[in-house]
Amino acid sequence: MADMKYFLLFMTLAYNTALISQEKKPLDYVNPLIGTSIKGFGEGKDGGGTMPCVGPPFAMTNFVAQTRENKISEMPYVYEDNTVKGFMATHQPTVWMGDYGYVSLMPQVGSLRLLPNDRALKFSHKDEYLRPNYYSVLMQDGEQKIKGEIAATSRCGIFRFTYPDSMARIIIQGINITENKKSFQGYLHIDTQSREITGYNPERMSSHLGPELPGFKGYFVIQFDRDFENFATWNSFRSEPDINVKGTDQYGARMGSYVEFTTRMRKKVLVKIGTSFISIEQARKNLEIEIPHWDFDEVVNATGKTWSSSLDKFQIQGANEDQKTIFYTALFHTMLFPREFSEYGQYYSPFDDKVHQGVSYNDYSLWDTFRALHPLLHFTHPERVGPMIQSLLQMYREGGWLPKWPNPTYTNIMVGTHADAVIADAYIKGFRDYDINLAYEAVRKNAFQPPNHDTEKSWGDRDEGTLYEARGGLTYYHSIGYVPSDRTRESVTRTIEFGIDDYCIAQMSKSLGHAEDYQNLIRWSTNYKNLFNEKTGFFNARVFNGDWTPNTQEGFTEGGKWTYLFGAMHDINGIIDLLGGKTAFAAKLNENFSSNHYRHDNEPGHHYSYLFDYCGQPWKTQELIRKLTSMENYRNAPTGINGNDDCGQMSAWYIFSVMGFYPVTPGTEVFALGAPQIPGITLKLSKDGHEKSFKITANKLSTINKYIQGVWLDDVKITSPFITYSQIMQSSHLLFEMGPNPNPEAFISN
């Protein structure tokens, strides 16, 4: 009887546990703290560079608790911090980029403290609650506690502050420049009758990397749910703030205001912020459209439903709780950028400093995201693919070139012009809802036209000034077949990456019937071979006269000779031939991984684990995917992404890899098969208005059974370790049969 009693108790607990797990939705599994640690996975490695922002997918403005004064190389929220300095409306996309047009608020009781470090309040992570649609934290202000909560829409936020019985205060920081850029002057106005504070912030932290924009401003309208008892403006620049208790207007590079209320009768204070890049009037209009009421919980629920509609497109079966959290948090991170930049039929363009009609997106981390993030959006958000491409074309039309890393205008960050790959890849996969003729004109210009003064400048990542480089060194690439290291910096990387883009454009030109362009582009796409040094067995830098440079690590971007050895992702067979055939290629790949040359924390090698598919050893790819998707690189913890997430690229790699396939070569429909890491994943897909389900099943998947024994697509056996986008969109079931041993005959027809 005792045994039966314990059995029934066990079964009841198991049932309740299963029920609780069953009731959890994908949104419940998102952990916005993953990637927020400043620490990396090891010495010399970066943290994830993410932040626990609140708002819907691809929001124009992110709302977040601010734990430090953000700048280029520092995010506004860092997990290791233990104080809150503000509740911020930010546009900083990632740690290596700058914020722009921001504004922040901070609740306060007791003595007046205006500057960020002075007003900071202590908090503990155990007093935080985080979801993409809601954030709350309990902060300590002396002996008293203040609760701060955030909900948000795409362009607007609503804060709820709960105070003790006292005179409550909210500090507004309209701009926060402490050095070098005092020429940026923000503005703020207090309207007591309307319970409103309006203003603008013209700062762009990356302004030194691009053109001047006299008309750029981040506008804001801040509304309160009660009258002000007291108010003042303040101004400070490297000194104690100058407070004006009578003034309603303030200009300055580090300035703001504060308002006070009595909270003895009503402790909760609600504050709404509307943001805009067009005008104060547009910020107010955005607020009227997106949050016309004072119902905080309604905003939480509405944004939660928006997230659920996106996250619910993936249903996973058989995963443990940590896997579910890592998966859905990665999916969350792939739905933040590029950000919306238009405001109900209008957008401000940072490329000609004017307002236009239309839809716009911005903050494209193209050097990173052309690899996996944009191909993933073809499945998760196909309705946004065309508008995102059209936005790039608008930048071309208004500024003269497609951007490399708009933040929000030209920045000269990274090398190559990978908007070419993004556009051509979407075109080849059938996305055509944008100006195709303009698209080809734009990518063709990148490939055929060197930047102004190309041979007079050495160029280089993050070169300052207003001259946009596009493909710096293209003159030499065309004339001598490579970018020479004594004329242009990062020469090897440029040569390889120009070839990737040329190959992608070539596929588009072939489809459009531009035969001569196609021949030139395909020929140029093999220029990388001119830098293969048979003596060293690597791609090495050469000077203009053809000599090799003595330093075999010279000429690379964020890496060295191993980082780019397999970098010509558009011509894997060409690399195989250079290295002496499939056996030699596989040996070099093995050395790359076994000798720890591979760095998953940076993007150039993200396709390397899939290259064994191309040389007849797909089981090694399967081994590597198991290893690389493990806790070695992805964890359910603040230090949870091995390297900067780079606007979703690290996360997109993970999503593709646990599904079992990856887009190695852009500009094609082909995906290389890896090995699924979750027993079941069902995708809700749509194309041209038609919806369908696509199920991925990994039979017998386990810790031991990590090798593919066979793959079937709708009951038809796959006879090579590759599938195509069209096959996925036209099929309903991808079945992997898994086993404990490598199977060299897994892709041989029965």
Tab-separated table of C-alpha atoms in Angstrom, residues 207-371:
chain	number	residue	atom	x	y	z
A	207	SER	CA	28.107	61.280	-35.806
A	208	HIS	CA	31.912	61.351	-36.201
A	209	LEU	CA	31.653	58.416	-38.625
A	210	GLY	CA	29.209	59.944	-41.074
A	211	PRO	CA	27.822	63.105	-42.636
A	212	GLU	CA	26.430	66.046	-40.732
A	213	LEU	CA	22.655	66.072	-40.358
A	214	PRO	CA	21.501	69.564	-39.322
A	215	GLY	CA	17.876	68.459	-39.320
A	216	PHE	CA	18.264	65.322	-37.226
A	217	LYS	CA	16.421	65.304	-33.907
A	218	GLY	CA	14.909	62.682	-31.670
A	219	TYR	CA	11.646	64.348	-30.632
A	220	PHE	CA	9.683	63.410	-27.535
A	221	VAL	CA	6.380	64.195	-25.861
A	222	ILE	CA	6.117	63.186	-22.192
A	223	GLN	CA	2.665	63.207	-20.571
A	224	PHE	CA	1.707	62.704	-16.923
A	225	ASP	CA	-1.561	61.506	-15.415
A	226	ARG	CA	-1.704	64.292	-12.803
A	227	ASP	CA	-0.916	67.960	-12.211
A	228	PHE	CA	2.545	69.082	-11.160
A	229	GLU	CA	2.966	70.436	-7.623
A	230	ASN	CA	6.397	71.807	-8.481
A	231	PHE	CA	8.648	71.829	-11.510
A	232	ALA	CA	11.987	73.190	-12.732
A	233	THR	CA	14.520	72.870	-15.525
A	234	TRP	CA	18.231	72.211	-15.089
A	235	ASN	CA	21.420	72.413	-17.140
A	236	SER	CA	24.842	70.914	-16.499
A	237	PHE	CA	28.035	70.238	-18.428
A	238	ARG	CA	30.841	68.697	-16.360
A	239	SER	CA	29.677	70.687	-13.320
A	240	GLU	CA	26.916	70.984	-10.757
A	241	PRO	CA	23.514	71.480	-12.397
A	242	ASP	CA	22.147	74.991	-12.705
A	243	ILE	CA	18.501	74.796	-11.637
A	244	ASN	CA	15.873	77.229	-12.918
A	245	VAL	CA	12.776	76.888	-10.749
A	246	LYS	CA	10.829	79.450	-12.749
A	247	GLY	CA	11.762	78.532	-16.277
A	248	THR	CA	9.718	76.332	-18.572
A	249	ASP	CA	12.298	76.145	-21.394
A	250	GLN	CA	15.821	74.765	-21.439
A	251	TYR	CA	18.569	74.346	-24.025
A	252	GLY	CA	21.843	72.517	-23.508
A	253	ALA	CA	24.080	69.523	-24.089
A	254	ARG	CA	23.393	67.958	-20.672
A	255	MET	CA	20.087	69.146	-19.391
A	256	GLY	CA	16.562	68.256	-18.371
A	257	SER	CA	13.814	69.051	-15.942
A	258	TYR	CA	11.995	67.610	-12.959
A	259	VAL	CA	8.411	67.547	-11.779
A	260	GLU	CA	7.004	66.808	-8.328
A	261	PHE	CA	3.665	65.496	-7.028
A	262	THR	CA	2.106	64.441	-3.735
A	263	THR	CA	1.549	60.671	-3.546
A	264	ARG	CA	-0.149	60.373	-0.156
A	265	MET	CA	-3.577	59.784	-1.705
A	266	ARG	CA	-2.557	58.082	-4.947
A	267	LYS	CA	0.816	56.368	-4.959
A	268	LYS	CA	0.994	55.280	-8.586
A	269	VAL	CA	2.168	57.833	-11.149
A	270	LEU	CA	1.734	57.064	-14.841
A	271	VAL	CA	3.951	58.629	-17.501
A	272	LYS	CA	3.653	58.213	-21.279
A	273	ILE	CA	6.362	58.985	-23.839
A	274	GLY	CA	5.795	59.431	-27.551
A	275	THR	CA	8.904	59.486	-29.746
A	276	SER	CA	9.485	60.646	-33.301
A	277	PHE	CA	12.209	61.592	-35.763
A	278	ILE	CA	9.834	63.879	-37.657
A	279	SER	CA	8.496	66.435	-35.169
A	280	ILE	CA	7.035	67.023	-31.737
A	281	GLU	CA	3.607	67.029	-33.351
A	282	GLN	CA	4.298	63.604	-34.872
A	283	ALA	CA	5.500	62.292	-31.495
A	284	ARG	CA	2.186	63.419	-30.015
A	285	LYS	CA	0.309	61.829	-32.916
A	286	ASN	CA	2.216	58.557	-32.408
A	287	LEU	CA	1.158	58.635	-28.765
A	288	GLU	CA	-2.462	59.313	-29.652
A	289	ILE	CA	-2.446	56.349	-32.046
A	290	GLU	CA	-0.503	53.831	-29.992
A	291	ILE	CA	-1.389	54.663	-26.361
A	292	PRO	CA	-4.486	56.918	-26.398
A	293	HIS	CA	-5.459	55.844	-22.855
A	294	TRP	CA	-3.874	55.465	-19.411
A	295	ASP	CA	-4.397	51.710	-19.125
A	296	PHE	CA	-0.925	50.361	-18.407
A	297	ASP	CA	-2.047	46.733	-18.305
A	298	GLU	CA	-3.766	47.064	-21.677
A	299	VAL	CA	-0.422	47.993	-23.274
A	300	VAL	CA	1.253	45.026	-21.575
A	301	ASN	CA	-1.420	42.670	-22.892
A	302	ALA	CA	-1.552	44.113	-26.418
A	303	THR	CA	2.228	43.949	-26.900
A	304	GLY	CA	2.227	40.476	-25.379
A	305	LYS	CA	-0.288	39.337	-28.004
A	306	THR	CA	1.885	40.819	-30.747
A	307	TRP	CA	4.904	38.907	-29.480
A	308	SER	CA	2.903	35.713	-29.125
A	309	SER	CA	1.746	35.901	-32.743
A	310	SER	CA	5.418	35.993	-33.801
A	311	LEU	CA	6.900	33.511	-31.317
A	312	ASP	CA	4.018	31.045	-31.735
A	313	LYS	CA	5.123	30.522	-35.333
A	314	PHE	CA	7.550	27.995	-33.853
A	315	GLN	CA	6.194	25.162	-31.719
A	316	ILE	CA	8.814	22.838	-30.303
A	317	GLN	CA	8.327	19.363	-28.879
A	318	GLY	CA	10.575	17.233	-26.697
A	319	ALA	CA	12.880	19.997	-25.499
A	320	ASN	CA	13.760	20.523	-21.844
A	321	GLU	CA	12.997	23.784	-20.057
A	322	ASP	CA	16.450	25.300	-20.613
A	323	GLN	CA	16.338	24.438	-24.315
A	324	LYS	CA	12.931	26.078	-24.632
A	325	THR	CA	14.192	29.219	-22.919
A	326	ILE	CA	17.347	29.417	-25.053
A	327	PHE	CA	15.362	28.750	-28.234
A	328	TYR	CA	12.591	31.287	-27.689
A	329	THR	CA	14.984	33.915	-26.357
A	330	ALA	CA	17.121	33.469	-29.476
A	331	LEU	CA	13.969	33.829	-31.572
A	332	PHE	CA	13.137	37.010	-29.622
A	333	HIS	CA	16.587	38.394	-30.415
A	334	THR	CA	16.061	37.761	-34.146
A	335	MET	CA	12.935	39.946	-34.113
A	336	LEU	CA	14.416	43.247	-32.934
A	337	PHE	CA	16.361	44.526	-35.973
A	338	PRO	CA	16.292	46.125	-38.437
A	339	ARG	CA	14.042	48.515	-36.509
A	340	GLU	CA	10.980	50.307	-37.829
A	341	PHE	CA	11.854	53.882	-38.736
A	342	SER	CA	8.680	55.192	-40.323
A	343	GLU	CA	5.760	56.819	-38.580
A	344	TYR	CA	2.361	56.128	-40.118
A	345	GLY	CA	3.151	56.801	-43.746
A	346	GLN	CA	6.117	59.140	-43.238
A	347	TYR	CA	9.754	58.771	-42.338
A	348	TYR	CA	12.696	61.039	-41.670
A	349	SER	CA	15.659	60.061	-43.840
A	350	PRO	CA	19.129	60.385	-42.270
A	351	PHE	CA	20.479	60.121	-45.807
A	352	ASP	CA	19.200	63.427	-47.197
A	353	ASP	CA	17.999	65.027	-43.932
A	354	LYS	CA	14.405	65.264	-45.184
A	355	VAL	CA	10.978	63.806	-44.455
A	356	HIS	CA	9.478	61.468	-47.071
A	357	GLN	CA	6.340	59.460	-47.630
A	358	GLY	CA	6.610	55.715	-47.199
A	359	VAL	CA	7.762	52.881	-44.955
A	360	SER	CA	11.267	52.738	-43.521
A	361	TYR	CA	13.533	50.503	-41.432
A	362	ASN	CA	16.982	51.263	-40.024
A	363	ASP	CA	19.887	49.852	-37.979
A	364	TYR	CA	20.970	47.048	-40.304
A	365	SER	CA	24.023	45.181	-38.978
A	366	LEU	CA	24.648	43.927	-42.507
A	367	TRP	CA	28.177	42.527	-42.127
A	368	ASP	CA	26.752	40.189	-39.501
A	369	THR	CA	23.139	39.638	-40.437
A	370	PHE	CA	23.393	38.868	-44.168
A	371	ARG	CA	24.628	35.441	-43.111
